[in-house]
N, CA, C and O atoms as a DFTB+ gen file, in Angstrom:
524 C
 N C O
     1  1      83.357     118.448      30.625
     2  2      82.697     117.967      31.791
     3  2      83.678     117.136      32.618
     4  3      84.390     116.293      32.073
     5  1      83.719     117.370      33.924
     6  2      84.626     116.674      34.816
     7  2      83.998     115.422      35.391
     8  3      82.808     115.408      35.707
     9  1      84.790     114.372      35.527
    10  2      84.269     113.197      36.229
    11  2      84.188     113.477      37.738
    12  3      85.011     114.211      38.285
    13  1      83.221     112.902      38.378
    14  2      83.035     113.149      39.811
    15  2      84.123     112.450      40.619
    16  3      84.580     111.370      40.246
    17  1      84.549     113.082      41.753
    18  2      85.515     112.474      42.657
    19  2      86.960     112.747      42.311
    20  3      87.844     112.326      43.057
    21  1      87.252     113.440      41.204
    22  2      88.640     113.707      40.829
    23  2      88.877     115.200      40.941
    24  3      88.146     116.006      40.366
    25  1      89.903     115.553      41.687
    26  2      90.262     116.966      41.853
    27  2      91.521     117.202      41.041
    28  3      92.538     116.546      41.265
    29  1      91.464     118.104      40.129
    30  2      92.599     118.330      39.232
    31  2      93.785     118.956      39.945
    32  3      94.916     118.812      39.482
    33  1      93.563     119.650      41.062
    34  2      94.685     120.296      41.744
    35  2      95.554     119.289      42.482
    36  3      96.737     119.559      42.691
    37  1      95.015     118.129      42.888
    38  2      95.805     117.132      43.607
    39  2      96.145     115.933      42.732
    40  3      96.839     115.022      43.181
    41  1      95.685     115.920      41.533
    42  2      95.935     114.773      40.658
    43  2      97.424     114.672      40.346
    44  3      98.029     115.624      39.853
    45  1      98.009     113.510      40.638
    46  2      99.397     113.259      40.340
    47  2     100.351     113.736      41.422
    48  3     101.552     113.485      41.330
    49  1      99.854     114.410      42.435
    50  2     100.711     114.862      43.528
    51  2     100.743     113.791      44.620
    52  3      99.790     113.038      44.819
    53  1     101.864     113.757      45.307
    54  2     102.018     112.795      46.397
    55  2     101.384     113.361      47.673
    56  3     101.711     114.471      48.093
    57  1     100.490     112.605      48.277
    58  2      99.878     112.969      49.554
    59  2     100.258     111.864      50.533
    60  3      99.871     110.711      50.341
    61  1     101.016     112.202      51.587
    62  2     101.459     111.155      52.519
    63  2     100.281     110.566      53.292
    64  3      99.262     111.218      53.519
    65  1     100.460     109.343      53.674
    66  2      99.428     108.658      54.455
    67  2      99.361     109.267      55.855
    68  3     100.335     109.831      56.353
    69  1      98.208     109.141      56.464
    70  2      98.020     109.660      57.816
    71  2      98.070     108.480      58.784
    72  3      97.290     107.534      58.670
    73  1      98.995     108.551      59.735
    74  2      99.194     107.485      60.707
    75  2      98.672     107.963      62.063
    76  3      99.066     109.024      62.548
    77  1      97.793     107.180      62.662
    78  2      97.250     107.505      63.983
    79  2      97.579     106.361      64.923
    80  3      97.226     105.211      64.663
    81  1      98.263     106.683      66.027
    82  2      98.615     105.681      67.034
    83  2      97.975     106.101      68.346
    84  3      98.174     107.223      68.812
    85  1      97.209     105.202      68.935
    86  2      96.559     105.472      70.227
    87  2      97.110     104.485      71.244
    88  3      96.978     103.271      71.095
    89  1      97.731     105.036      72.279
    90  2      98.289     104.202      73.342
    91  2      97.359     104.235      74.547
    92  3      96.906     105.300      74.967
    93  1      97.085     103.083      75.087
    94  2      96.257     102.986      76.291
    95  2      97.195     102.669      77.451
    96  3      97.972     101.718      77.364
    97  1      97.144     103.439      78.530
    98  2      98.086     103.215      79.630
    99  2      97.882     101.858      80.305
   100  3      96.771     101.332      80.366
   101  1      98.972     101.318      80.801
   102  2      98.908     100.041      81.501
   103  2      98.192     100.219      82.830
   104  3      98.200     101.308      83.405
   105  1      97.579      99.160      83.312
   106  2      96.870      99.192      84.584
   107  2      97.602      98.299      85.576
   108  3      98.095      97.229      85.222
   109  1      97.663      98.751      86.809
   110  2      98.324      98.000      87.871
   111  2      97.374      97.890      89.051
   112  3      96.835      98.895      89.515
   113  1      97.168      96.681      89.534
   114  2      96.320      96.431      90.690
   115  2      97.132      95.642      91.696
   116  3      97.733      94.627      91.343
   117  1      97.163      96.093      92.952
   118  2      97.869      95.361      94.003
   119  2      96.908      95.076      95.147
   120  3      96.032      95.884      95.459
   121  1      97.083      93.926      95.761
   122  2      96.283      93.539      96.918
   123  2      97.234      93.189      98.060
   124  3      97.920      92.168      98.015
   125  1      97.270      94.041      99.083
   126  2      98.181      93.892     100.220
   127  2      97.530      93.170     101.392
   128  3      98.150      93.066     102.450
   129  1      96.325      92.674     101.252
   130  2      95.590      92.090     102.365
   131  2      96.360      90.951     103.021
   132  3      96.430      90.895     104.249
   133  1      96.935      90.047     102.246
   134  2      97.653      88.903     102.823
   135  2      98.883      89.363     103.610
   136  3      99.206      88.778     104.644
   137  1      99.570      90.403     103.131
   138  2     100.751      90.915     103.839
   139  2     100.333      91.550     105.165
   140  3     100.949      91.290     106.198
   141  1      99.285      92.385     105.140
   142  2      98.805      93.020     106.369
   143  2      98.382      91.959     107.387
   144  3      98.703      92.069     108.570
   145  1      97.665      90.938     106.929
   146  2      97.209      89.888     107.835
   147  2      98.375      89.070     108.368
   148  3      98.385      88.703     109.543
   149  1      99.360      88.779     107.520
   150  2     100.497      87.961     107.909
   151  2     101.354      88.657     108.969
   152  3     101.793      88.022     109.928
   153  1     101.590      89.947     108.801
   154  2     102.405      90.706     109.749
   155  2     101.583      91.323     110.875
   156  3     102.121      92.028     111.729
   157  1     100.280      91.055     110.873
   158  2      99.354      91.594     111.871
   159  2      99.452      93.119     111.938
   160  3      99.553      93.704     113.016
   161  1      99.420      93.743     110.769
   162  2      99.488      95.199     110.667
   163  2      98.088      95.779     110.505
   164  3      97.158      95.098     110.074
   165  1      97.966      97.045     110.860
   166  2      96.706      97.751     110.649
   167  2      96.645      98.255     109.214
   168  3      97.671      98.428     108.555
   169  1      95.441      98.485     108.750
   170  2      95.263      99.065     107.419
   171  2      95.732     100.522     107.458
   172  3      95.713     101.133     108.527
   173  1      96.149     101.095     106.330
   174  2      96.682     102.464     106.335
   175  2      95.742     103.508     106.931
   176  3      96.204     104.394     107.650
   177  1      94.443     103.437     106.659
   178  2      93.521     104.439     107.176
   179  2      93.400     104.352     108.703
   180  3      93.427     105.378     109.384
   181  1      93.268     103.146     109.239
   182  2      93.139     103.003     110.686
   183  2      94.461     103.340     111.380
   184  3      94.453     103.904     112.474
   185  1      95.584     103.005     110.766
   186  2      96.880     103.376     111.330
   187  2      97.031     104.891     111.378
   188  3      97.540     105.433     112.359
   189  1      96.592     105.579     110.322
   190  2      96.657     107.036     110.287
   191  2      95.816     107.642     111.415
   192  3      96.268     108.567     112.091
   193  1      94.613     107.136     111.622
   194  2      93.764     107.643     112.705
   195  2      94.410     107.420     114.073
   196  3      94.401     108.312     114.921
   197  1      94.971     106.226     114.284
   198  2      95.608     105.923     115.564
   199  2      96.822     106.813     115.807
   200  3      97.016     107.323     116.910
   201  1      97.648     106.998     114.759
   202  2      98.832     107.853     114.909
   203  2      98.449     109.305     115.163
   204  3      99.115     110.002     115.928
   205  1      97.380     109.757     114.524
   206  2      96.909     111.127     114.734
   207  2      96.431     111.318     116.172
   208  3      96.742     112.327     116.805
   209  1      95.686     110.361     116.678
   210  2      95.198     110.436     118.054
   211  2      96.371     110.371     119.037
   212  3      96.391     111.102     120.027
   213  1      97.331     109.512     118.770
   214  2      98.507     109.398     119.636
   215  2      99.322     110.691     119.631
   216  3      99.824     111.108     120.674
   217  1      99.458     111.324     118.468
   218  2     100.205     112.587     118.382
   219  2      99.502     113.690     119.171
   220  3     100.160     114.488     119.837
   221  1      98.173     113.740     119.100
   222  2      97.434     114.740     119.886
   223  2      97.648     114.548     121.378
   224  3      97.938     115.501     122.102
   225  1      97.503     113.298     121.837
   226  2      97.669     113.038     123.272
   227  2      99.103     113.299     123.713
   228  3      99.327     113.808     124.811
   229  1     100.076     112.959     122.872
   230  2     101.485     113.223     123.191
   231  2     101.742     114.726     123.264
   232  3     102.486     115.185     124.130
   233  1     101.136     115.485     122.372
   234  2     101.284     116.940     122.389
   235  2     100.721     117.544     123.662
   236  3     101.351     118.408     124.272
   237  1      99.524     117.091     124.073
   238  2      98.935     117.587     125.316
   239  2      99.777     117.203     126.525
   240  3      99.934     117.992     127.457
   241  1     100.310     116.000     126.507
   242  2     101.173     115.545     127.602
   243  2     102.456     116.377     127.667
   244  3     102.909     116.733     128.755
   245  1     103.044     116.689     126.505
   246  2     104.258     117.515     126.481
   247  2     103.987     118.925     126.998
   248  3     104.830     119.511     127.677
   249  1     102.810     119.473     126.677
   250  2     102.449     120.807     127.188
   251  2     102.341     120.767     128.711
   252  3     102.808     121.680     129.393
   253  1     101.733     119.721     129.238
   254  2     101.598     119.598     130.691
   255  2     102.968     119.461     131.359
   256  3     103.212     120.064     132.404
   257  1     103.857     118.674     130.762
   258  2     105.205     118.501     131.322
   259  2     105.964     119.816     131.307
   260  3     106.633     120.153     132.284
   261  1     105.872     120.572     130.202
   262  2     106.544     121.879     130.120
   263  2     106.018     122.824     131.199
   264  3     106.792     123.560     131.809
   265  1     104.720     122.807     131.433
   266  2     104.134     123.670     132.461
   267  2     104.644     123.268     133.843
   268  3     104.963     124.128     134.663
   269  1     104.722     121.963     134.102
   270  2     105.234     121.496     135.398
   271  2     106.702     121.887     135.579
   272  3     107.108     122.287     136.670
   273  1     107.497     121.771     134.512
   274  2     108.906     122.167     134.595
   275  2     109.032     123.664     134.867
   276  3     109.876     124.087     135.657
   277  1     108.195     124.457     134.214
   278  2     108.219     125.898     134.445
   279  2     107.849     126.242     135.881
   280  3     108.469     127.106     136.501
   281  1     106.835     125.560     136.405
   282  2     106.450     125.785     137.795
   283  2     107.585     125.395     138.742
   284  3     107.838     126.068     139.741
   285  1     108.247     124.319     138.414
   286  2     109.359     123.827     139.247
   287  2     110.524     124.816     139.246
   288  3     111.141     125.055     140.283
   289  1     110.825     125.397     138.059
   290  2     111.913     126.376     137.966
   291  2     111.554     127.674     138.684
   292  3     112.422     128.312     139.280
   293  1     110.300     128.063     138.633
   294  2     109.880     129.336     139.212
   295  2     109.697     129.267     140.726
   296  3     109.648     130.300     141.393
   297  1     109.598     128.054     141.271
   298  2     109.374     127.918     142.703
   299  2     110.701     128.043     143.447
   300  3     111.371     127.044     143.706
   301  1     111.068     129.258     143.783
   302  2     112.317     129.513     144.497
   303  2     112.197     129.152     145.971
   304  3     113.201     128.868     146.624
   305  1     110.991     129.161     146.493
   306  2     110.787     128.872     147.911
   307  2     111.074     127.419     148.247
   308  3     111.364     127.104     149.402
   309  1     111.002     126.528     147.269
   310  2     111.245     125.110     147.522
   311  2     112.710     124.870     147.852
   312  3     113.035     123.917     148.559
   313  1     113.586     125.709     147.356
   314  2     115.008     125.583     147.659
   315  2     115.679     124.399     146.982
   316  3     116.716     123.921     147.443
   317  1     115.092     123.924     145.889
   318  2     115.682     122.785     145.157
   319  2     116.971     123.234     144.486
   320  3     116.998     124.251     143.793
   321  1     118.032     122.475     144.695
   322  2     119.323     122.818     144.102
   323  2     119.455     122.118     142.755
   324  3     119.011     120.981     142.590
   325  1     120.058     122.793     141.812
   326  2     120.313     122.267     140.459
   327  2     119.007     121.819     139.783
   328  3     118.904     120.697     139.286
   329  1     118.035     122.702     139.776
   330  2     116.731     122.418     139.163
   331  2     116.898     122.104     137.680
   332  3     116.286     121.166     137.169
   333  1     117.723     122.886     136.990
   334  2     117.888     122.709     135.542
   335  2     118.544     121.367     135.216
   336  3     118.164     120.709     134.248
   337  1     119.512     120.968     136.011
   338  2     120.157     119.669     135.815
   339  2     119.196     118.524     136.052
   340  3     119.204     117.539     135.314
   341  1     118.363     118.647     137.083
   342  2     117.382     117.593     137.374
   343  2     116.349     117.486     136.261
   344  3     115.955     116.384     135.880
   345  1     115.910     118.632     135.739
   346  2     114.942     118.627     134.634
   347  2     115.558     118.012     133.384
   348  3     114.907     117.230     132.691
   349  1     116.814     118.363     133.091
   350  2     117.495     117.787     131.924
   351  2     117.639     116.278     132.076
   352  3     117.480     115.538     131.105
   353  1     117.938     115.818     133.286
   354  2     118.089     114.379     133.523
   355  2     116.752     113.652     133.325
   356  3     116.714     112.590     132.704
   357  1     115.668     114.211     133.843
   358  2     114.366     113.555     133.663
   359  2     113.941     113.562     132.199
   360  3     113.327     112.604     131.731
   361  1     114.258     114.628     131.473
   362  2     113.960     114.653     130.025
   363  2     114.722     113.557     129.301
   364  3     114.167     112.854     128.456
   365  1     116.003     113.416     129.637
   366  2     116.819     112.390     128.983
   367  2     116.263     110.995     129.284
   368  3     116.171     110.152     128.391
   369  1     115.899     110.764     130.525
   370  2     115.382     109.448     130.895
   371  2     114.031     109.174     130.229
   372  3     113.732     108.035     129.870
   373  1     113.227     110.208     130.068
   374  2     111.914     110.056     129.445
   375  2     112.044     109.822     127.938
   376  3     111.307     109.014     127.373
   377  1     112.975     110.523     127.284
   378  2     113.116     110.440     125.824
   379  2     114.320     109.621     125.405
   380  3     114.813     109.784     124.288
   381  1     114.810     108.739     126.274
   382  2     115.985     107.935     125.960
   383  2     115.720     106.973     124.808
   384  3     114.622     106.928     124.253
   385  1     116.742     106.210     124.465
   386  2     116.636     105.272     123.352
   387  2     115.657     104.155     123.689
   388  3     115.540     103.725     124.837
   389  1     114.970     103.707     122.669
   390  2     114.006     102.628     122.822
   391  2     114.385     101.503     121.866
   392  3     114.982     101.741     120.816
   393  1     114.042     100.310     122.231
   394  2     114.346      99.152     121.398
   395  2     113.158      98.867     120.490
   396  3     112.013      98.809     120.938
   397  1     113.454      98.690     119.194
   398  2     112.406      98.427     118.210
   399  2     112.789      97.163     117.442
   400  3     113.925      97.015     116.992
   401  1     111.834      96.269     117.303
   402  2     112.042      95.064     116.512
   403  2     111.205      95.169     115.239
   404  3     110.003      95.429     115.299
   405  1     111.846      94.964     114.085
   406  2     111.153      95.078     112.810
   407  2     111.247      93.745     112.078
   408  3     112.336      93.214     111.858
   409  1     110.088      93.217     111.708
   410  2     110.051      92.036     110.847
   411  2     109.802      92.519     109.439
   412  3     108.748      93.084     109.148
   413  1     110.764      92.302     108.563
   414  2     110.698      92.896     107.230
   415  2     110.056      91.991     106.190
   416  3     109.488      92.493     105.220
   417  1     110.125      90.695     106.354
   418  2     109.650      89.808     105.296
   419  2     108.415      89.021     105.730
   420  3     108.491      88.218     106.660
   421  1     107.290      89.240     105.072
   422  2     106.103      88.445     105.387
   423  2     106.223      87.057     104.754
   424  3     107.018      86.841     103.839
   425  1     105.425      86.133     105.258
   426  2     105.430      84.784     104.690
   427  2     104.727      84.733     103.348
   428  3     105.045      83.891     102.508
   429  1     103.776      85.626     103.143
   430  2     103.045      85.684     101.878
   431  2     103.347      87.021     101.212
   432  3     103.553      88.029     101.887
   433  1     103.371      87.019      99.899
   434  2     103.692      88.232      99.160
   435  2     102.467      89.023      98.751
   436  3     101.332      88.656      99.054
   437  1     102.723      90.104      98.063
   438  2     101.678      90.990      97.557
   439  2     101.158      90.419      96.242
   440  3     101.933      89.943      95.412
   441  1      99.841      90.469      96.061
   442  2      99.250      90.060      94.791
   443  2      99.317      91.257      93.841
   444  3      98.769      92.321      94.133
   445  1      99.991      91.075      92.707
   446  2     100.156      92.155      91.731
   447  2      99.577      91.697      90.401
   448  3      99.883      90.604      89.923
   449  1      98.739      92.538      89.808
   450  2      98.122      92.230      88.520
   451  2      98.403      93.375      87.550
   452  3      98.013      94.516      87.797
   453  1      99.081      93.063      86.450
   454  2      99.364      94.041      85.397
   455  2      98.440      93.782      84.221
   456  3      98.167      92.631      83.879
   457  1      97.967      94.836      83.612
   458  2      97.209      94.728      82.362
   459  2      97.864      95.676      81.371
   460  3      97.837      96.895      81.541
   461  1      98.451      95.096      80.333
   462  2      99.142      95.887      79.315
   463  2      98.369      95.744      78.012
   464  3      98.048      94.635      77.584
   465  1      98.080      96.863      77.396
   466  2      97.287      96.864      76.170
   467  2      98.170      97.210      74.984
   468  3      99.031      98.084      75.087
   469  1      97.968      96.527      73.845
   470  2      98.756      96.857      72.653
   471  2      98.301      98.194      72.070
   472  3      97.162      98.608      72.283
   473  1      99.176      98.862      71.344
   474  2      98.771     100.139      70.742
   475  2      97.786      99.904      69.597
   476  3      97.846      98.891      68.899
   477  1      96.886     100.860      69.425
   478  2      95.957     100.818      68.292
   479  2      96.539     101.693      67.190
   480  3      96.719     102.897      67.376
   481  1      96.835     101.087      66.037
   482  2      97.463     101.803      64.933
   483  2      96.510     101.808      63.744
   484  3      96.050     100.758      63.297
   485  1      96.221     103.008      63.238
   486  2      95.351     103.162      62.071
   487  2      96.120     103.936      61.000
   488  3      96.760     104.949      61.284
   489  1      96.044     103.439      59.764
   490  2      96.703     104.099      58.636
   491  2      95.642     104.493      57.626
   492  3      94.880     103.652      57.149
   493  1      95.596     105.788      57.302
   494  2      94.696     106.299      56.270
   495  2      95.566     106.607      55.049
   496  3      96.349     107.557      55.089
   497  1      95.449     105.819      53.949
   498  2      96.353     106.002      52.815
   499  2      96.140     107.305      52.051
   500  3      97.008     107.660      51.252
   501  1      95.089     108.013      52.234
   502  2      94.707     109.282      51.616
   503  2      95.043     109.393      50.130
   504  3      94.136     109.251      49.309
   505  1      96.252     109.631      49.751
   506  2      96.568     109.911      48.346
   507  2      96.943     108.690      47.529
   508  3      97.254     108.835      46.347
   509  1      96.929     107.507      48.093
   510  2      97.325     106.319      47.346
   511  2      96.254     105.945      46.345
   512  3      95.062     105.997      46.648
   513  1      96.672     105.575      45.176
   514  2      95.722     105.175      44.140
   515  2      95.451     103.671      44.249
   516  3      96.365     102.890      44.515
   517  1      94.211     103.274      44.047
   518  2      93.898     101.836      44.117
   519  2      94.562     101.081      42.958
   520  3      94.797     101.661      41.898
   521  1      94.855      99.826      43.149
   522  2      95.473      99.018      42.087
   523  2      94.460      98.519      41.108
   524  3      94.812      97.825      40.155
């Protein structure tokens, strides 16, 4: 008769322990509100909407300018001399260099919060015999 809980096929054999490690990813939270307020900047979503609207209006304006230039080139009856040079000059003056001032450092910084979790380690001794 066999005693319960003992398997003769594994008796005396080495069974390695089972190691389980669970890593939880770190969390990062940033709050840019003080920086946006300090530099008087728009929030990213509202800035995106404004830039999109500005790009549309600029595109329509460029189409109108191209049409006017085409009409100007095609109007031979006007007798304008050096039409292409005049158009190139007005383009250069319209798209010339612009002065931009950038303030890079705000008076207040970004609030950053890190949450780092230790790993969860579990060891199942499986084949170890009790003392």
